[in-house]
Amino acid sequence: MKKLFTILFTLFVVSPLFSQTSGGPDAYGYRWYSSDDPNGPTYQWIDIVSKGTLVTGLTDDNAVGPFNMGTSFHYYWSDYSQIKIGSNGWISFNNPGNVAHCFPTIPTPGGAADNLIAPLMCDINLAGAANPGQVYYYNDAANNRFVVSYINVPYWRNANPDYIGSSTFQIVLSGADSSITFNYQTTDAGNFNNTPGCARDLVVGMENTTGNIGLQIFQDVVPPSNYSIKFEYPHPVLFQIKDATPAWVLNGESKAVFYPIGSNIDFSAGIANKGNTALSNITQVSLLVRDLSNAVVNSQSLTVPTGLAAGAVDTVDFSVPPLLPGQYSVRVVTTNAGDINPSNNTLVAEIDVVNIFANTFMLSYATQGAPDGAISWSGGGGGAIYVEPPLYPARLDSASFFLLAGTFNVN
């Protein structure tokens, strides 16, 4: 009789977990529906293994990217063309280093998980030569959607081998209606380890770039197989967003620029409103130019008038008096009283003042000390550096490289 009571009790606890088939809205207006809801999506798996790009470099508790999507996706009030992919069942439009166990609740402002989409954020392990787990991404241009698929990914465990189980799920970003769909082909609830010492071993949901708006669907509950969840973009949007930010500095790509000695450093910066409503306040734009010792050699402040429309870009022009030869950082900062997203208010680029009257001069983005950055790749391919001299005609006499490991060819 005790055994029968236990079975009935277990059924009573588990069955309500999937009884909610829709939810929201969040503060921005997103709502979600499951495939069990009359207004929800029909479960349909999208196979991209034969045509997608295999993601390499994923192991245990790490992330790789960003990867160019080949398209643009509208998420909350911004448009994104790159993603970062985490081994633990999440993607992000930001550049977090990692989001690992124990996982943050959604939404949580100020955390590493901001701007996150999490179909099955749990302790997945993709390390080991025999590990069956794979991740693919694919820009399905014909159907105006971008797909990321986690195939046969196992959970981490403290044993040998250090992985167990298998789940296959995917994220579908629809360019047609800015919706997001999670498809779960097979999920492994039996091997999921809900540890007593962790409040959140598994989280399903999404949150915005500031981390204070989002929807959490499941916590420590594995979604069923042959199941879908769809997040619908709000119509209308419930939240007015004002987001003043530097869109570019020096040039459209914020690339470093070499200037000849003795010339004014004249350049522009684009100031954008990435929100969904016009800026009602004046936007202050500050400039700081620093040398390699971090000393400020020039500072200025300009303004962008009120009324900058949503999605619009205004241009401000700076003129810095001639500087001594050397490398400098150019930091542009926007300040607006209504700005909801201060995390994107700063943009830094580089200028290098060159003594063009010397017999030879060096054009380099690196300091002459130990390298603090690198280009790396594996499995073929390579990298490139673009250098535009401050005057023409110019002749290349030599090139120098710092090699950390391996061998490469220079063209």
GROMACS .gro file of C-alpha atoms in nm:
model
  411
    1MET     CA    1   0.000   0.000   0.000
    2LYS     CA    2   0.292   0.230   0.077
    3LYS     CA    3   0.440   0.161  -0.263
    4LEU     CA    4   0.112   0.242  -0.435
    5PHE     CA    5   0.082   0.567  -0.240
    6THR     CA    6   0.434   0.668  -0.346
    7ILE     CA    7   0.358   0.612  -0.714
    8LEU     CA    8   0.038   0.813  -0.699
    9PHE     CA    9   0.213   1.093  -0.516
   10THR     CA   10   0.488   1.108  -0.778
   11LEU     CA   11   0.233   1.137  -1.057
   12PHE     CA   12   0.058   1.415  -0.870
   13VAL     CA   13   0.381   1.617  -0.841
   14VAL     CA   14   0.508   1.574  -1.197
   15SER     CA   15   0.194   1.618  -1.404
   16PRO     CA   16   0.121   1.985  -1.310
   17LEU     CA   17   0.468   2.090  -1.424
   18PHE     CA   18   0.352   2.102  -1.786
   19SER     CA   19  -0.005   2.211  -1.716
   20GLN     CA   20   0.081   2.574  -1.789
   21THR     CA   21   0.086   2.603  -2.166
   22SER     CA   22   0.136   2.980  -2.202
   23GLY     CA   23   0.267   3.276  -2.008
   24GLY     CA   24   0.372   3.638  -2.003
   25PRO     CA   25   0.380   3.909  -2.098
   26ASP     CA   26   0.714   4.028  -1.964
   27ALA     CA   27   0.763   4.401  -1.916
   28TYR     CA   28   0.844   4.443  -2.286
   29GLY     CA   29   0.544   4.243  -2.405
   30TYR     CA   30   0.682   3.901  -2.507
   31ARG     CA   31   0.448   3.605  -2.449
   32TRP     CA   32   0.517   3.232  -2.477
   33TYR     CA   33   0.306   2.936  -2.587
   34SER     CA   34   0.389   2.566  -2.583
   35SER     CA   35   0.288   2.309  -2.841
   36ASP     CA   36   0.028   2.186  -2.588
   37ASP     CA   37  -0.156   2.520  -2.612
   38PRO     CA   38  -0.435   2.578  -2.870
   39ASN     CA   39  -0.256   2.900  -2.975
   40GLY     CA   40   0.089   2.745  -2.961
   41PRO     CA   41   0.325   2.613  -3.229
   42THR     CA   42   0.310   2.270  -3.384
   43TYR     CA   43   0.621   2.072  -3.298
   44GLN     CA   44   0.837   2.039  -3.609
   45TRP     CA   45   1.205   1.949  -3.602
   46ILE     CA   46   1.434   2.128  -3.852
   47ASP     CA   47   1.724   1.908  -3.961
   48ILE     CA   48   2.037   2.118  -4.028
   49VAL     CA   49   2.308   1.857  -3.966
   50SER     CA   50   2.377   1.793  -4.336
   51LYS     CA   51   2.393   2.163  -4.432
   52GLY     CA   52   2.479   2.353  -4.115
   53THR     CA   53   2.817   2.456  -3.971
   54LEU     CA   54   2.960   2.230  -3.702
   55VAL     CA   55   3.066   2.433  -3.399
   56THR     CA   56   3.414   2.342  -3.278
   57GLY     CA   57   3.580   2.426  -2.950
   58LEU     CA   58   3.289   2.353  -2.715
   59THR     CA   59   3.395   2.147  -2.414
   60ASP     CA   60   3.275   2.162  -2.052
   61ASP     CA   61   3.153   2.497  -1.914
   62ASN     CA   62   3.275   2.718  -2.198
   63ALA     CA   63   3.150   2.928  -2.489
   64VAL     CA   64   3.274   2.996  -2.841
   65GLY     CA   65   3.217   3.271  -3.094
   66PRO     CA   66   3.090   3.521  -3.175
   67PHE     CA   67   2.973   3.377  -3.507
   68ASN     CA   68   2.834   3.582  -3.793
   69MET     CA   69   2.474   3.478  -3.849
   70GLY     CA   70   2.460   3.594  -4.210
   71THR     CA   71   2.136   3.771  -4.125
   72SER     CA   72   1.997   4.015  -3.869
   73PHE     CA   73   1.757   3.925  -3.589
   74HIS     CA   74   1.542   4.170  -3.394
   75TYR     CA   75   1.546   4.086  -3.023
   76TYR     CA   76   1.374   4.317  -2.776
   77TRP     CA   77   1.463   4.663  -2.908
   78SER     CA   78   1.790   4.584  -3.087
   79ASP     CA   79   1.910   4.407  -3.403
   80TYR     CA   80   2.188   4.149  -3.388
   81SER     CA   81   2.397   3.976  -3.653
   82GLN     CA   82   2.629   3.769  -3.431
   83ILE     CA   83   2.580   3.506  -3.162
   84LYS     CA   84   2.792   3.335  -2.903
   85ILE     CA   85   2.719   2.969  -2.828
   86GLY     CA   86   2.760   2.815  -2.483
   87SER     CA   87   2.827   2.449  -2.413
   88ASN     CA   88   2.562   2.455  -2.140
   89GLY     CA   89   2.263   2.493  -2.373
   90TRP     CA   90   2.240   2.869  -2.430
   91ILE     CA   91   2.319   3.134  -2.689
   92SER     CA   92   2.375   3.506  -2.639
   93PHE     CA   93   2.393   3.820  -2.851
   94ASN     CA   94   2.643   3.962  -2.602
   95ASN     CA   95   2.989   3.820  -2.544
   96PRO     CA   96   2.977   3.642  -2.206
   97GLY     CA   97   3.275   3.427  -2.121
   98ASN     CA   98   3.064   3.153  -1.969
   99VAL     CA   99   2.740   3.078  -1.789
  100ALA     CA  100   2.780   2.771  -1.569
  101HIS     CA  101   2.626   2.568  -1.288
  102CYS     CA  102   2.462   2.682  -1.061
  103PHE     CA  103   2.264   2.884  -1.315
  104PRO     CA  104   2.112   3.228  -1.267
  105THR     CA  105   1.739   3.274  -1.253
  106ILE     CA  106   1.582   3.454  -1.549
  107PRO     CA  107   1.581   3.751  -1.553
  108THR     CA  108   1.877   3.862  -1.341
  109PRO     CA  109   2.025   4.209  -1.410
  110GLY     CA  110   2.398   4.265  -1.414
  111GLY     CA  111   2.495   3.902  -1.463
  112ALA     CA  112   2.696   3.716  -1.722
  113ALA     CA  113   2.374   3.578  -1.868
  114ASP     CA  114   2.230   3.906  -1.999
  115ASN     CA  115   2.094   3.901  -2.356
  116LEU     CA  116   2.052   3.527  -2.323
  117ILE     CA  117   1.832   3.266  -2.493
  118ALA     CA  118   1.830   2.938  -2.301
  119PRO     CA  119   1.639   2.635  -2.437
  120LEU     CA  120   1.808   2.392  -2.196
  121MET     CA  121   2.060   2.574  -1.979
  122CYS     CA  122   2.205   2.298  -1.764
  123ASP     CA  123   2.536   2.124  -1.693
  124ILE     CA  124   2.600   1.980  -2.038
  125ASN     CA  125   2.945   1.838  -2.112
  126LEU     CA  126   3.083   1.832  -2.468
  127ALA     CA  127   3.444   1.744  -2.374
  128GLY     CA  128   3.619   1.421  -2.466
  129ALA     CA  129   3.714   1.254  -2.792
  130ALA     CA  130   3.435   0.993  -2.767
  131ASN     CA  131   3.170   1.244  -2.659
  132PRO     CA  132   2.868   1.210  -2.895
  133GLY     CA  133   2.748   1.569  -2.850
  134GLN     CA  134   2.755   1.814  -3.143
  135VAL     CA  135   2.627   2.166  -3.208
  136TYR     CA  136   2.541   2.311  -3.550
  137TYR     CA  137   2.417   2.648  -3.673
  138TYR     CA  138   2.260   2.736  -4.007
  139ASN     CA  139   2.123   3.047  -4.176
  140ASP     CA  140   1.814   2.914  -4.352
  141ALA     CA  141   1.781   3.214  -4.584
  142ALA     CA  142   1.509   3.052  -4.796
  143ASN     CA  143   1.281   3.038  -4.493
  144ASN     CA  144   1.411   3.356  -4.327
  145ARG     CA  145   1.526   3.186  -4.009
  146PHE     CA  146   1.846   3.105  -3.820
  147VAL     CA  147   1.878   2.771  -3.643
  148VAL     CA  148   2.110   2.642  -3.369
  149SER     CA  149   2.085   2.268  -3.294
  150TYR     CA  150   2.232   2.074  -3.001
  151ILE     CA  151   2.255   1.710  -3.114
  152ASN     CA  152   2.290   1.415  -2.870
  153VAL     CA  153   2.442   1.633  -2.598
  154PRO     CA  154   2.504   1.458  -2.263
  155TYR     CA  155   2.501   1.589  -1.905
  156TRP     CA  156   2.818   1.621  -1.698
  157ARG     CA  157   2.869   1.372  -1.418
  158ASN     CA  158   3.138   1.307  -1.161
  159ALA     CA  159   3.245   0.967  -1.293
  160ASN     CA  160   3.436   0.805  -1.576
  161PRO     CA  161   3.340   0.892  -1.843
  162ASP     CA  162   3.235   1.234  -1.716
  163TYR     CA  163   2.921   1.253  -1.929
  164ILE     CA  164   2.593   1.063  -1.939
  165GLY     CA  165   2.262   1.071  -2.126
  166SER     CA  166   2.156   1.242  -2.447
  167SER     CA  167   1.929   1.532  -2.544
  168THR     CA  168   1.860   1.689  -2.882
  169PHE     CA  169   1.703   2.034  -2.904
  170GLN     CA  170   1.724   2.353  -3.111
  171ILE     CA  171   1.661   2.728  -3.123
  172VAL     CA  172   1.485   2.882  -3.424
  173LEU     CA  173   1.513   3.260  -3.470
  174SER     CA  174   1.251   3.371  -3.722
  175GLY     CA  175   1.331   3.682  -3.921
  176ALA     CA  176   0.974   3.695  -4.053
  177ASP     CA  177   0.807   3.778  -3.720
  178SER     CA  178   1.101   3.808  -3.473
  179SER     CA  179   0.971   3.504  -3.285
  180ILE     CA  180   1.188   3.247  -3.105
  181THR     CA  181   1.103   2.877  -3.097
  182PHE     CA  182   1.258   2.600  -2.888
  183ASN     CA  183   1.215   2.252  -3.039
  184TYR     CA  184   1.284   1.947  -2.820
  185GLN     CA  185   1.329   1.630  -3.026
  186THR     CA  186   1.448   1.408  -2.740
  187THR     CA  187   1.518   1.509  -2.381
  188ASP     CA  188   1.670   1.298  -2.108
  189ALA     CA  189   1.491   1.347  -1.777
  190GLY     CA  190   1.618   1.019  -1.632
  191ASN     CA  191   1.985   1.121  -1.621
  192PHE     CA  192   1.926   1.484  -1.520
  193ASN     CA  193   2.092   1.548  -1.184
  194ASN     CA  194   1.890   1.787  -0.969
  195THR     CA  195   2.149   1.844  -0.698
  196PRO     CA  196   2.027   1.943  -0.349
  197GLY     CA  197   2.295   2.210  -0.307
  198CYS     CA  198   2.197   2.407  -0.618
  199ALA     CA  199   1.873   2.601  -0.654
  200ARG     CA  200   1.891   2.605  -1.034
  201ASP     CA  201   2.045   2.305  -1.207
  202LEU     CA  202   1.838   2.374  -1.520
  203VAL     CA  203   1.673   2.690  -1.654
  204VAL     CA  204   1.461   2.745  -1.966
  205GLY     CA  205   1.382   3.100  -2.080
  206MET     CA  206   1.515   3.425  -2.226
  207GLU     CA  207   1.615   3.770  -2.105
  208ASN     CA  208   1.708   4.109  -2.251
  209THR     CA  209   2.038   4.295  -2.271
  210THR     CA  210   1.994   4.475  -1.936
  211GLY     CA  211   1.898   4.152  -1.762
  212ASN     CA  212   1.589   4.295  -1.592
  213ILE     CA  213   1.327   4.181  -1.846
  214GLY     CA  214   1.262   3.822  -1.947
  215LEU     CA  215   1.056   3.506  -1.923
  216GLN     CA  216   1.150   3.191  -1.734
  217ILE     CA  217   0.950   2.884  -1.836
  218PHE     CA  218   1.108   2.596  -1.643
  219GLN     CA  219   1.345   2.563  -1.349
  220ASP     CA  220   1.492   2.222  -1.264
  221VAL     CA  221   1.234   2.059  -1.493
  222VAL     CA  222   1.338   1.888  -1.818
  223PRO     CA  223   1.096   1.974  -2.102
  224PRO     CA  224   0.933   1.670  -2.267
  225SER     CA  225   1.036   1.523  -2.602
  226ASN     CA  226   0.851   1.616  -2.924
  227TYR     CA  227   0.764   1.949  -2.768
  228SER     CA  228   0.800   2.316  -2.864
  229ILE     CA  229   0.792   2.656  -2.694
  230LYS     CA  230   0.741   2.973  -2.897
  231PHE     CA  231   0.813   3.328  -2.778
  232GLU     CA  232   0.608   3.580  -2.974
  233TYR     CA  233   0.738   3.932  -3.034
  234PRO     CA  234   0.502   4.186  -2.872
  235HIS     CA  235   0.244   4.374  -3.077
  236PRO     CA  236   0.232   4.636  -2.946
  237VAL     CA  237   0.550   4.678  -2.743
  238LEU     CA  238   0.460   4.758  -2.382
  239PHE     CA  239   0.782   4.932  -2.288
  240GLN     CA  240   0.929   5.258  -2.414
  241ILE     CA  241   1.304   5.227  -2.465
  242LYS     CA  242   1.551   5.514  -2.494
  243ASP     CA  243   1.899   5.387  -2.567
  244ALA     CA  244   2.161   5.641  -2.674
  245THR     CA  245   2.487   5.479  -2.777
  246PRO     CA  246   2.798   5.542  -2.989
  247ALA     CA  247   2.734   5.350  -3.311
  248TRP     CA  248   3.083   5.406  -3.453
  249VAL     CA  249   3.389   5.627  -3.413
  250LEU     CA  250   3.658   5.729  -3.666
  251ASN     CA  251   3.478   5.534  -3.941
  252GLY     CA  252   3.180   5.308  -3.993
  253GLU     CA  253   3.365   5.005  -3.857
  254SER     CA  254   3.551   5.190  -3.577
  255LYS     CA  255   3.878   5.071  -3.733
  256ALA     CA  256   4.209   5.214  -3.616
  257VAL     CA  257   4.349   5.506  -3.818
  258PHE     CA  258   4.707   5.624  -3.878
  259TYR     CA  259   4.754   6.002  -3.882
  260PRO     CA  260   5.067   6.191  -4.003
  261ILE     CA  261   5.256   6.394  -3.745
  262GLY     CA  262   5.170   6.764  -3.737
  263SER     CA  263   4.811   6.724  -3.861
  264ASN     CA  264   4.490   6.784  -3.671
  265ILE     CA  265   4.314   6.465  -3.568
  266ASP     CA  266   3.978   6.530  -3.731
  267PHE     CA  267   3.714   6.258  -3.713
  268SER     CA  268   3.346   6.192  -3.657
  269ALA     CA  269   3.138   5.965  -3.436
  270GLY     CA  270   2.790   5.831  -3.499
  271ILE     CA  271   2.545   5.857  -3.210
  272ALA     CA  272   2.247   5.622  -3.239
  273ASN     CA  273   1.918   5.577  -3.062
  274LYS     CA  274   1.881   5.200  -3.044
  275GLY     CA  275   1.556   5.226  -2.852
  276ASN     CA  276   1.199   5.223  -2.980
  277THR     CA  277   1.102   5.582  -2.899
  278ALA     CA  278   1.256   5.925  -2.962
  279LEU     CA  279   1.506   6.068  -2.716
  280SER     CA  280   1.337   6.347  -2.522
  281ASN     CA  281   1.657   6.466  -2.355
  282ILE     CA  282   1.980   6.616  -2.483
  283THR     CA  283   2.250   6.352  -2.524
  284GLN     CA  284   2.593   6.449  -2.394
  285VAL     CA  285   2.884   6.307  -2.595
  286SER     CA  286   3.223   6.303  -2.422
  287LEU     CA  287   3.562   6.238  -2.579
  288LEU     CA  288   3.875   6.123  -2.398
  289VAL     CA  289   4.204   6.071  -2.583
  290ARG     CA  290   4.464   5.881  -2.378
  291ASP     CA  291   4.824   5.786  -2.448
  292LEU     CA  292   4.979   5.450  -2.367
  293SER     CA  293   5.043   5.556  -2.006
  294ASN     CA  294   4.666   5.619  -1.978
  295ALA     CA  295   4.720   5.994  -1.939
  296VAL     CA  296   4.444   6.210  -2.088
  297VAL     CA  297   4.591   6.425  -2.365
  298ASN     CA  298   4.264   6.571  -2.490
  299SER     CA  299   3.904   6.585  -2.369
  300GLN     CA  300   3.595   6.738  -2.525
  301SER     CA  301   3.220   6.742  -2.480
  302LEU     CA  302   2.949   6.792  -2.741
  303THR     CA  303   2.572   6.745  -2.747
  304VAL     CA  304   2.311   6.581  -2.967
  305PRO     CA  305   1.982   6.775  -2.961
  306THR     CA  306   1.659   6.624  -2.832
  307GLY     CA  307   1.430   6.435  -3.064
  308LEU     CA  308   1.668   6.173  -3.208
  309ALA     CA  309   1.420   5.920  -3.347
  310ALA     CA  310   1.423   5.549  -3.272
  311GLY     CA  311   1.678   5.378  -3.496
  312ALA     CA  312   1.823   5.711  -3.616
  313VAL     CA  313   2.192   5.806  -3.612
  314ASP     CA  314   2.329   6.159  -3.570
  315THR     CA  315   2.690   6.261  -3.635
  316VAL     CA  316   2.920   6.465  -3.414
  317ASP     CA  317   3.257   6.599  -3.530
  318PHE     CA  318   3.574   6.624  -3.322
  319SER     CA  319   3.902   6.802  -3.392
  320VAL     CA  320   4.203   6.721  -3.176
  321PRO     CA  321   4.520   6.937  -3.203
  322PRO     CA  322   4.835   6.766  -3.337
  323LEU     CA  323   4.976   6.496  -3.112
  324LEU     CA  324   5.325   6.353  -3.065
  325PRO     CA  325   5.405   6.030  -3.250
  326GLY     CA  326   5.261   5.729  -3.070
  327GLN     CA  327   4.951   5.524  -3.009
  328TYR     CA  328   4.637   5.662  -2.847
  329SER     CA  329   4.293   5.537  -2.746
  330VAL     CA  330   3.988   5.738  -2.845
  331ARG     CA  331   3.699   5.687  -2.603
  332VAL     CA  332   3.352   5.821  -2.686
  333VAL     CA  333   3.087   5.809  -2.411
  334THR     CA  334   2.718   5.900  -2.436
  335THR     CA  335   2.505   6.021  -2.144
  336ASN     CA  336   2.128   6.063  -2.162
  337ALA     CA  337   1.890   6.101  -1.867
  338GLY     CA  338   1.639   5.857  -2.019
  339ASP     CA  339   1.891   5.591  -2.125
  340ILE     CA  340   1.779   5.247  -2.008
  341ASN     CA  341   2.095   5.063  -2.116
  342PRO     CA  342   2.420   5.221  -1.991
  343SER     CA  343   2.615   4.904  -2.073
  344ASN     CA  344   2.658   5.016  -2.437
  345ASN     CA  345   2.740   5.382  -2.374
  346THR     CA  346   3.115   5.356  -2.441
  347LEU     CA  347   3.304   5.286  -2.762
  348VAL     CA  348   3.684   5.284  -2.787
  349ALA     CA  349   3.894   5.299  -3.103
  350GLU     CA  350   4.265   5.351  -3.174
  351ILE     CA  351   4.469   5.616  -3.350
  352ASP     CA  352   4.841   5.608  -3.422
  353VAL     CA  353   5.035   5.926  -3.500
  354VAL     CA  354   5.326   5.851  -3.734
  355ASN     CA  355   5.642   6.051  -3.807
  356ILE     CA  356   5.615   6.044  -4.185
  357PHE     CA  357   5.936   6.246  -4.223
  358ALA     CA  358   6.155   5.962  -4.097
  359ASN     CA  359   6.331   5.743  -4.354
  360THR     CA  360   6.114   5.451  -4.243
  361PHE     CA  361   5.828   5.429  -3.996
  362MET     CA  362   5.629   5.146  -3.839
  363LEU     CA  363   5.257   5.099  -3.883
  364SER     CA  364   5.138   4.877  -3.600
  365TYR     CA  365   4.829   4.830  -3.387
  366ALA     CA  366   5.037   4.657  -3.118
  367THR     CA  367   5.259   4.819  -2.859
  368GLN     CA  368   5.627   4.732  -2.850
  369GLY     CA  369   5.581   4.543  -2.523
  370ALA     CA  370   5.448   4.191  -2.477
  371PRO     CA  371   5.138   4.121  -2.689
  372ASP     CA  372   4.806   4.166  -2.508
  373GLY     CA  373   4.593   4.025  -2.790
  374ALA     CA  374   4.615   3.763  -3.060
  375ILE     CA  375   4.454   3.612  -3.369
  376SER     CA  376   4.401   3.238  -3.341
  377TRP     CA  377   4.244   2.963  -3.548
  378SER     CA  378   4.249   2.587  -3.587
  379GLY     CA  379   4.169   2.341  -3.861
  380GLY     CA  380   4.272   2.563  -4.153
  381GLY     CA  381   4.171   2.916  -4.244
  382GLY     CA  382   4.364   3.212  -4.117
  383GLY     CA  383   4.352   3.576  -4.021
  384ALA     CA  384   4.423   3.911  -4.179
  385ILE     CA  385   4.519   4.261  -4.066
  386TYR     CA  386   4.419   4.570  -4.263
  387VAL     CA  387   4.663   4.862  -4.258
  388GLU     CA  388   4.602   5.190  -4.443
  389PRO     CA  389   4.910   5.419  -4.453
  390PRO     CA  390   4.870   5.786  -4.360
  391LEU     CA  391   5.006   5.894  -4.703
  392TYR     CA  392   5.072   5.760  -5.052
  393PRO     CA  393   5.279   5.646  -5.231
  394ALA     CA  394   5.397   5.398  -4.968
  395ARG     CA  395   5.632   5.100  -4.987
  396LEU     CA  396   5.635   4.798  -4.760
  397ASP     CA  397   5.991   4.716  -4.655
  398SER     CA  398   5.928   4.444  -4.394
  399ALA     CA  399   5.669   4.284  -4.170
  400SER     CA  400   5.710   4.149  -3.816
  401PHE     CA  401   5.497   3.894  -3.631
  402PHE     CA  402   5.491   3.752  -3.281
  403LEU     CA  403   5.422   3.377  -3.299
  404LEU     CA  404   5.280   3.220  -2.983
  405ALA     CA  405   5.254   2.864  -3.115
  406GLY     CA  406   5.248   2.663  -3.434
  407THR     CA  407   5.352   2.761  -3.785
  408PHE     CA  408   5.185   2.969  -4.053
  409ASN     CA  409   5.235   3.111  -4.401
  410VAL     CA  410   5.234   3.483  -4.474
  411ASN     CA  411   5.091   3.619  -4.800
   0.00000   0.00000   0.00000
